[in-house]
Each structure stands twice: as C-alpha cells, then as structure tokens.
Amino acid sequence: MSAYKSFAVVGGGRVGLPVAAGLAAKNVSVIILSRSSTKTPPSGVQLVQVDTSDTAAVTAVLKEHKVDVVISTVDVGGGEWDVVQKPVVDAAKTAAVKLYIPGEFGVPTDGHTVGMLGSKNKFAQYVKHIGVPYLRIHNGGFIEFVPFFKGPDGKIPAIGKGETPISLTSVPDIAGERGFLVHVLTTLPPSELENRTLRIEGERVTLNEIARKLKTTLNHVESVEGQEFLTYMLKIFEYGGGSSGWDEVNKREGSEGAASGNALWPGHHWKTIEEALNL
C-alpha cells in the first residue's frame, strides 16, 4: 500500500483538477499550487496561492504542508522548461519531496532533442540529474483531443499513409477519480513507482481508423498550414512516435510495450474513442 499521504498539484487544468479531486476522494491531503487565487478548487482540496517561479516560496509551502508527492500538470510550453518547471522541482529537492511527477502526460520524450518533446526530455533529464525520485507517465495522446484533428474541410490531415498505430487514452482514465494516476499513487508502494516510466494505452488506432470512427476521411498533406505543432506531431505519428511504447533513441517500439503499465490496474476497463466521445 502507498506510503504517500500528502500531495501538491501544480496547475489546475484538464489533468490537474481531476487528479486533485480524485486524490482528495481517497482522504489524503491535497493542495493545488497556483499563481491565481480566483480558481475554485475541488471539494477537499486547498488552493495555495504562490509564485511558482519562486523556488524559495514553493519550498516553504511544500514544507509547511509536509508534501510527499508533487504532480506537475503544467506544460513545458515553448521550450522554456527552465522557467516553467525547474523552480518547482528545485523546491521539491530542497523540501525532500518523496516523488516528483513531471508534466509530460503524452507520447514518450526520451531521445527527442527539438520542439516541445525535446524540451520535456531536457527537463526529465534535469530531474534525474538532481536526484529527485520521479515517476513519468506516457499515455500517447488524449482521446478528447481527437475531434480537433479535423481540418476546416472536416477531414483528418495525415503526413504519410496514416497506417501507423497511435496510443490514445481518455483523460478520466489518466487523471479522474478512478484514473490510473490516482490508482497507482494510492495503492502501490513507493518501490514500484520511484524512478519509473509507466506506459499506458486506452486504445491503439491509426489515423485511418480514427477517420472512420469520426465518419470522415484522411487529407494527405505535407504540412498543415499555420499549424506548426500539429505538423510536428503528425510527422512523429507517421514514423511511430505516437505510441506510448515508442523508443525514440532506437526508432522502434520499445521492449516495455505501449500498454505495459495497464497491468498495474487489473480489471480496469479503458475507454474507447466511441465511449469517451459519445460517438
């Protein structure tokens, strides 16, 4: 059983709020660190206003609340991992936090050197370098983002054939009250979580299969005009990097497998695209 009793969530968005709510439902101490005091936290969760770029201030909060686990749900953004996440993990180090979960929540980042995934990888390597125990979660894409794949013509853009498998996982399966993250943090011992990368997958599909599920077709393109990030991700999807089990260093599916982490939650039903999007 988990020895973690106190949690701090950084960020109150799509992943942060449901994780905080889910943990609070397990009768553990949960705070949300936010620069703004206007957010309404879930029931049982305390909102702590703090400048998350101020390492000393964050350290004081973590010590005051005797935080065991820090969960960052803040995206690295435009490559500024040193501005967005470094102050918080430095504070976690000083406050002797037992586990730090970086804001990856997506496709694997190891081996990437450019773009958003390169920034996430640089930060993950920094966490390892300073010796803070970490847990990384790779879930592929969010199913809830699938409708936004559509272009103005209603078709799904694809760079290449669109036949390479992609891992997709629903947000509630990752971060909800009965989500994977809450489950492992409140049921597993630290020895099964520290310095590990857990790969989960709700559904494994190709872009062609996604198009069929959304009752449309693919639009084969070389790039998506005005959408550099989508173009960047479509290129990654085409060569296999959209799988949560992808090994970017060796450019192949890794030995752990895309759904290897699913085994830590026996009996759980992972939502399909149809179920998550009510198709």
Short mmCIF file of C-alpha atoms in Angstrom, two decimals:
data_model
loop_
_atom_site.label_atom_id
_atom_site.label_comp_id
_atom_site.label_asym_id
_atom_site.label_seq_id
_atom_site.Cartn_x
_atom_site.Cartn_y
_atom_site.Cartn_z
CA MET A 1 0.00 0.00 0.00
CA SER A 2 1.17 3.52 -0.74
CA ALA A 3 3.03 5.46 1.92
CA TYR A 4 2.22 8.80 0.30
CA LYS A 5 -0.16 10.90 2.39
CA SER A 6 0.23 14.46 1.17
CA PHE A 7 0.10 15.74 -2.42
CA ALA A 8 0.68 19.03 -4.20
CA VAL A 9 -0.68 19.55 -7.71
CA VAL A 10 0.83 22.31 -9.84
CA GLY A 11 -1.68 23.60 -12.35
CA GLY A 12 -5.45 23.35 -12.32
CA GLY A 13 -6.32 22.45 -15.88
CA ARG A 14 -7.51 19.40 -17.80
CA VAL A 15 -5.29 17.00 -15.83
CA GLY A 16 -4.63 18.92 -12.61
CA LEU A 17 -8.18 19.41 -11.34
CA PRO A 18 -9.40 15.81 -11.78
CA VAL A 19 -6.19 14.43 -10.25
CA ALA A 20 -6.60 16.72 -7.23
CA ALA A 21 -10.27 15.77 -6.87
CA GLY A 22 -9.52 12.06 -7.22
CA LEU A 23 -6.78 12.14 -4.61
CA ALA A 24 -8.95 14.12 -2.18
CA ALA A 25 -11.63 11.44 -2.50
CA LYS A 26 -9.07 9.00 -1.08
CA ASN A 27 -8.90 11.02 2.15
CA VAL A 28 -5.35 12.26 1.70
CA SER A 29 -4.09 15.83 1.97
CA VAL A 30 -4.16 17.67 -1.36
CA ILE A 31 -3.20 21.22 -2.25
CA ILE A 32 -3.15 22.99 -5.61
CA LEU A 33 -0.32 25.46 -6.16
CA SER A 34 -1.48 28.40 -8.27
CA ARG A 35 -0.38 31.93 -9.00
CA SER A 36 -4.03 32.94 -9.12
CA SER A 37 -6.41 32.99 -6.18
CA THR A 38 -9.52 33.09 -8.39
CA LYS A 39 -9.70 29.37 -9.16
CA THR A 40 -12.24 27.25 -7.31
CA PRO A 41 -10.60 24.03 -6.08
CA PRO A 42 -12.45 20.70 -5.93
CA SER A 43 -14.07 19.65 -2.67
CA GLY A 44 -11.48 18.66 -0.08
CA VAL A 45 -8.66 20.42 -1.90
CA GLN A 46 -6.93 23.57 -0.64
CA LEU A 47 -5.82 26.23 -3.11
CA VAL A 48 -2.49 27.77 -2.13
CA GLN A 49 -1.56 30.97 -3.94
CA VAL A 50 2.19 31.05 -4.61
CA ASP A 51 4.51 32.31 -7.29
CA THR A 52 5.61 29.01 -8.83
CA SER A 53 8.66 30.70 -10.35
CA ASP A 54 9.90 31.49 -6.82
CA THR A 55 11.77 28.41 -5.60
CA ALA A 56 12.06 29.64 -2.01
CA ALA A 57 8.33 30.39 -1.79
CA VAL A 58 7.36 27.00 -3.21
CA THR A 59 9.81 25.26 -0.87
CA ALA A 60 8.17 26.93 2.12
CA VAL A 61 4.71 25.75 1.00
CA LEU A 62 5.87 22.17 0.43
CA LYS A 63 7.49 22.05 3.86
CA GLU A 64 4.52 23.65 5.60
CA HIS A 65 2.14 21.05 4.16
CA LYS A 66 4.61 18.16 4.55
CA VAL A 67 4.12 17.25 0.88
CA ASP A 68 5.21 13.76 -0.17
CA VAL A 69 4.38 13.95 -3.88
CA VAL A 70 4.42 16.87 -6.32
CA ILE A 71 2.42 16.39 -9.53
CA SER A 72 3.14 18.95 -12.22
CA THR A 73 0.40 19.26 -14.81
CA VAL A 74 1.83 22.43 -16.33
CA ASP A 75 3.04 22.02 -19.89
CA VAL A 76 6.63 22.94 -20.67
CA GLY A 77 5.36 25.33 -23.33
CA GLY A 78 7.64 26.93 -25.88
CA GLY A 79 10.80 25.22 -24.75
CA GLU A 80 11.02 27.20 -21.51
CA TRP A 81 11.23 24.19 -19.19
CA ASP A 82 13.78 26.02 -17.05
CA VAL A 83 11.24 28.79 -16.40
CA VAL A 84 8.06 26.74 -16.17
CA GLN A 85 9.04 23.63 -14.19
CA LYS A 86 12.61 23.98 -12.89
CA PRO A 87 11.77 26.24 -9.90
CA VAL A 88 9.18 23.74 -8.65
CA VAL A 89 11.39 20.66 -8.92
CA ASP A 90 14.26 22.56 -7.28
CA ALA A 91 11.86 23.33 -4.43
CA ALA A 92 10.85 19.66 -4.30
CA LYS A 93 14.51 18.74 -3.95
CA THR A 94 15.09 21.18 -1.10
CA ALA A 95 11.88 20.14 0.67
CA ALA A 96 12.87 16.45 0.40
CA VAL A 97 9.71 15.51 -1.51
CA LYS A 98 9.48 11.74 -1.99
CA LEU A 99 8.22 11.71 -5.59
CA TYR A 100 8.00 14.21 -8.45
CA ILE A 101 5.78 13.68 -11.49
CA PRO A 102 6.77 15.97 -14.39
CA GLY A 103 4.14 17.43 -16.69
CA GLU A 104 4.67 15.08 -19.61
CA PHE A 105 1.38 13.16 -19.99
CA GLY A 106 1.71 12.36 -23.66
CA VAL A 107 3.97 10.46 -26.03
CA PRO A 108 7.44 9.31 -24.90
CA THR A 109 10.03 12.07 -24.85
CA ASP A 110 13.36 10.29 -24.26
CA GLY A 111 15.65 10.83 -27.23
CA HIS A 112 13.87 13.93 -28.54
CA THR A 113 16.08 16.99 -28.92
CA VAL A 114 13.90 19.60 -30.62
CA GLY A 115 10.42 21.05 -30.21
CA MET A 116 8.11 20.55 -27.26
CA LEU A 117 9.10 16.91 -26.82
CA GLY A 118 12.77 17.92 -26.76
CA SER A 119 12.01 20.45 -24.01
CA LYS A 120 10.16 17.83 -21.99
CA ASN A 121 13.06 15.43 -22.38
CA LYS A 122 15.60 18.03 -21.27
CA PHE A 123 13.55 18.68 -18.16
CA ALA A 124 13.18 14.96 -17.40
CA GLN A 125 16.94 14.57 -17.64
CA TYR A 126 17.38 17.51 -15.26
CA VAL A 127 15.07 15.84 -12.72
CA LYS A 128 17.22 12.72 -12.90
CA HIS A 129 20.41 14.78 -12.63
CA ILE A 130 19.44 16.46 -9.35
CA GLY A 131 18.34 13.17 -7.84
CA VAL A 132 14.66 13.77 -7.13
CA PRO A 133 12.73 10.46 -7.26
CA TYR A 134 10.45 10.69 -10.29
CA LEU A 135 7.51 8.97 -11.95
CA ARG A 136 6.90 9.58 -15.65
CA ILE A 137 3.57 8.81 -17.31
CA HIS A 138 3.35 8.22 -21.07
CA ASN A 139 -0.21 7.80 -22.33
CA GLY A 140 0.07 8.77 -26.00
CA GLY A 141 -2.48 11.41 -26.99
CA PHE A 142 -5.68 12.40 -25.22
CA ILE A 143 -8.78 10.91 -26.82
CA GLU A 144 -10.62 14.15 -26.06
CA PHE A 145 -8.31 15.96 -28.50
CA VAL A 146 -9.24 13.68 -31.41
CA PRO A 147 -12.08 15.90 -32.76
CA PHE A 148 -9.58 18.75 -33.07
CA PHE A 149 -7.57 16.69 -35.56
CA LYS A 150 -10.16 17.66 -38.18
CA GLY A 151 -9.26 20.38 -40.62
CA PRO A 152 -11.62 23.07 -41.97
CA ASP A 153 -12.72 20.58 -44.62
CA GLY A 154 -13.81 18.10 -41.93
CA LYS A 155 -11.08 15.65 -42.88
CA ILE A 156 -8.20 14.33 -40.75
CA PRO A 157 -4.82 15.58 -42.01
CA ALA A 158 -2.13 12.93 -42.37
CA ILE A 159 1.51 13.15 -43.35
CA GLY A 160 2.11 9.79 -44.98
CA LYS A 161 -0.25 6.82 -45.25
CA GLY A 162 -1.89 7.18 -41.81
CA GLU A 163 -1.45 3.48 -41.07
CA THR A 164 0.97 3.74 -38.13
CA PRO A 165 -0.56 2.87 -34.71
CA ILE A 166 -1.02 5.69 -32.19
CA SER A 167 -1.73 5.34 -28.47
CA LEU A 168 -4.74 7.30 -27.22
CA THR A 169 -6.06 7.45 -23.66
CA SER A 170 -9.06 9.23 -22.19
CA VAL A 171 -8.42 11.97 -19.62
CA PRO A 172 -10.66 10.29 -16.98
CA ASP A 173 -8.65 7.08 -17.40
CA ILE A 174 -5.47 9.05 -16.70
CA ALA A 175 -6.47 11.67 -14.19
CA GLY A 176 -10.02 11.10 -12.98
CA GLU A 177 -11.18 9.96 -9.55
CA ARG A 178 -10.92 6.42 -10.84
CA GLY A 179 -7.98 7.23 -13.07
CA PHE A 180 -4.65 5.47 -13.41
CA LEU A 181 -2.58 8.13 -11.66
CA VAL A 182 -4.79 8.24 -8.56
CA HIS A 183 -4.88 4.45 -8.51
CA VAL A 184 -1.12 3.87 -8.55
CA LEU A 185 -0.34 6.72 -6.14
CA THR A 186 -2.77 5.47 -3.51
CA THR A 187 -2.37 1.69 -3.83
CA LEU A 188 1.22 0.91 -4.82
CA PRO A 189 4.30 1.09 -2.58
CA PRO A 190 6.94 3.71 -3.43
CA SER A 191 9.33 0.96 -4.53
CA GLU A 192 7.07 0.27 -7.54
CA LEU A 193 6.86 3.92 -8.55
CA GLU A 194 10.17 5.64 -7.84
CA ASN A 195 12.34 6.36 -10.89
CA ARG A 196 9.99 4.56 -13.25
CA THR A 197 8.29 5.33 -16.54
CA LEU A 198 4.79 3.88 -16.83
CA ARG A 199 3.31 3.45 -20.30
CA ILE A 200 -0.45 3.22 -20.61
CA GLU A 201 -2.84 2.99 -23.54
CA GLY A 202 -6.59 3.24 -23.73
CA GLU A 203 -6.90 2.43 -27.42
CA ARG A 204 -4.43 1.72 -30.21
CA VAL A 205 -5.53 3.11 -33.56
CA THR A 206 -4.25 4.51 -36.84
CA LEU A 207 -5.25 7.86 -38.33
CA ASN A 208 -7.25 5.96 -40.93
CA GLU A 209 -9.19 4.20 -38.17
CA ILE A 210 -9.74 7.50 -36.35
CA ALA A 211 -11.15 8.99 -39.57
CA ARG A 212 -13.56 6.08 -39.96
CA LYS A 213 -14.72 6.42 -36.34
CA LEU A 214 -15.40 10.14 -36.94
CA LYS A 215 -17.14 9.29 -40.22
CA THR A 216 -14.69 11.17 -42.37
CA THR A 217 -11.56 10.51 -44.44
CA LEU A 218 -7.90 11.48 -44.46
CA ASN A 219 -6.47 14.51 -46.19
CA HIS A 220 -2.92 13.57 -47.17
CA VAL A 221 -0.68 16.61 -46.79
CA GLU A 222 2.98 17.53 -46.47
CA SER A 223 2.23 20.04 -43.71
CA VAL A 224 -0.72 21.79 -42.09
CA GLU A 225 -0.63 25.45 -42.99
CA GLY A 226 -0.44 27.74 -39.97
CA GLN A 227 -0.24 24.84 -37.51
CA GLU A 228 3.41 24.08 -36.84
CA PHE A 229 2.73 21.97 -33.75
CA LEU A 230 0.18 19.76 -35.49
CA THR A 231 2.58 19.30 -38.41
CA TYR A 232 5.32 18.39 -35.91
CA MET A 233 3.12 15.78 -34.21
CA LEU A 234 1.78 14.31 -37.46
CA LYS A 235 5.34 13.63 -38.58
CA ILE A 236 6.01 11.90 -35.26
CA PHE A 237 2.80 9.88 -35.60
CA GLU A 238 3.76 8.67 -39.06
CA TYR A 239 7.07 7.11 -38.05
CA GLY A 240 5.71 5.52 -34.85
CA GLY A 241 6.46 8.07 -32.15
CA GLY A 242 2.79 8.42 -31.24
CA SER A 243 2.87 5.06 -29.46
CA SER A 244 3.30 5.23 -25.68
CA GLY A 245 5.78 2.38 -26.04
CA TRP A 246 7.97 4.07 -28.65
CA ASP A 247 11.77 4.04 -28.26
CA GLU A 248 12.90 7.27 -29.93
CA VAL A 249 16.59 6.54 -29.43
CA ASN A 250 16.44 3.32 -31.44
CA LYS A 251 13.47 4.38 -33.60
CA ARG A 252 11.34 1.34 -32.84
CA GLU A 253 8.69 0.06 -30.46
CA GLY A 254 10.34 -0.39 -27.06
CA SER A 255 10.73 -3.56 -25.04
CA GLU A 256 8.24 -2.45 -22.35
CA GLY A 257 5.30 -2.11 -24.73
CA ALA A 258 2.73 0.65 -25.15
CA ALA A 259 0.24 -0.78 -22.63
CA SER A 260 2.72 -2.31 -20.20
CA GLY A 261 1.54 -0.03 -17.38
CA ASN A 262 -2.06 -1.20 -17.83
CA ALA A 263 -1.12 -4.36 -15.95
CA LEU A 264 -0.84 -2.29 -12.76
CA TRP A 265 -4.60 -1.80 -12.89
CA PRO A 266 -6.05 -5.29 -13.39
CA GLY A 267 -9.72 -5.43 -14.30
CA HIS A 268 -9.98 -1.79 -15.35
CA HIS A 269 -11.98 -1.07 -18.50
CA TRP A 270 -10.16 1.50 -20.61
CA LYS A 271 -12.47 3.82 -22.55
CA THR A 272 -12.55 3.57 -26.32
CA ILE A 273 -12.80 6.57 -28.63
CA GLU A 274 -16.51 5.86 -29.09
CA GLU A 275 -17.12 5.73 -25.33
CA ALA A 276 -15.05 8.78 -24.44
CA LEU A 277 -16.53 10.95 -27.19
CA ASN A 278 -20.09 9.50 -27.02
CA LEU A 279 -20.00 8.61 -30.71
#
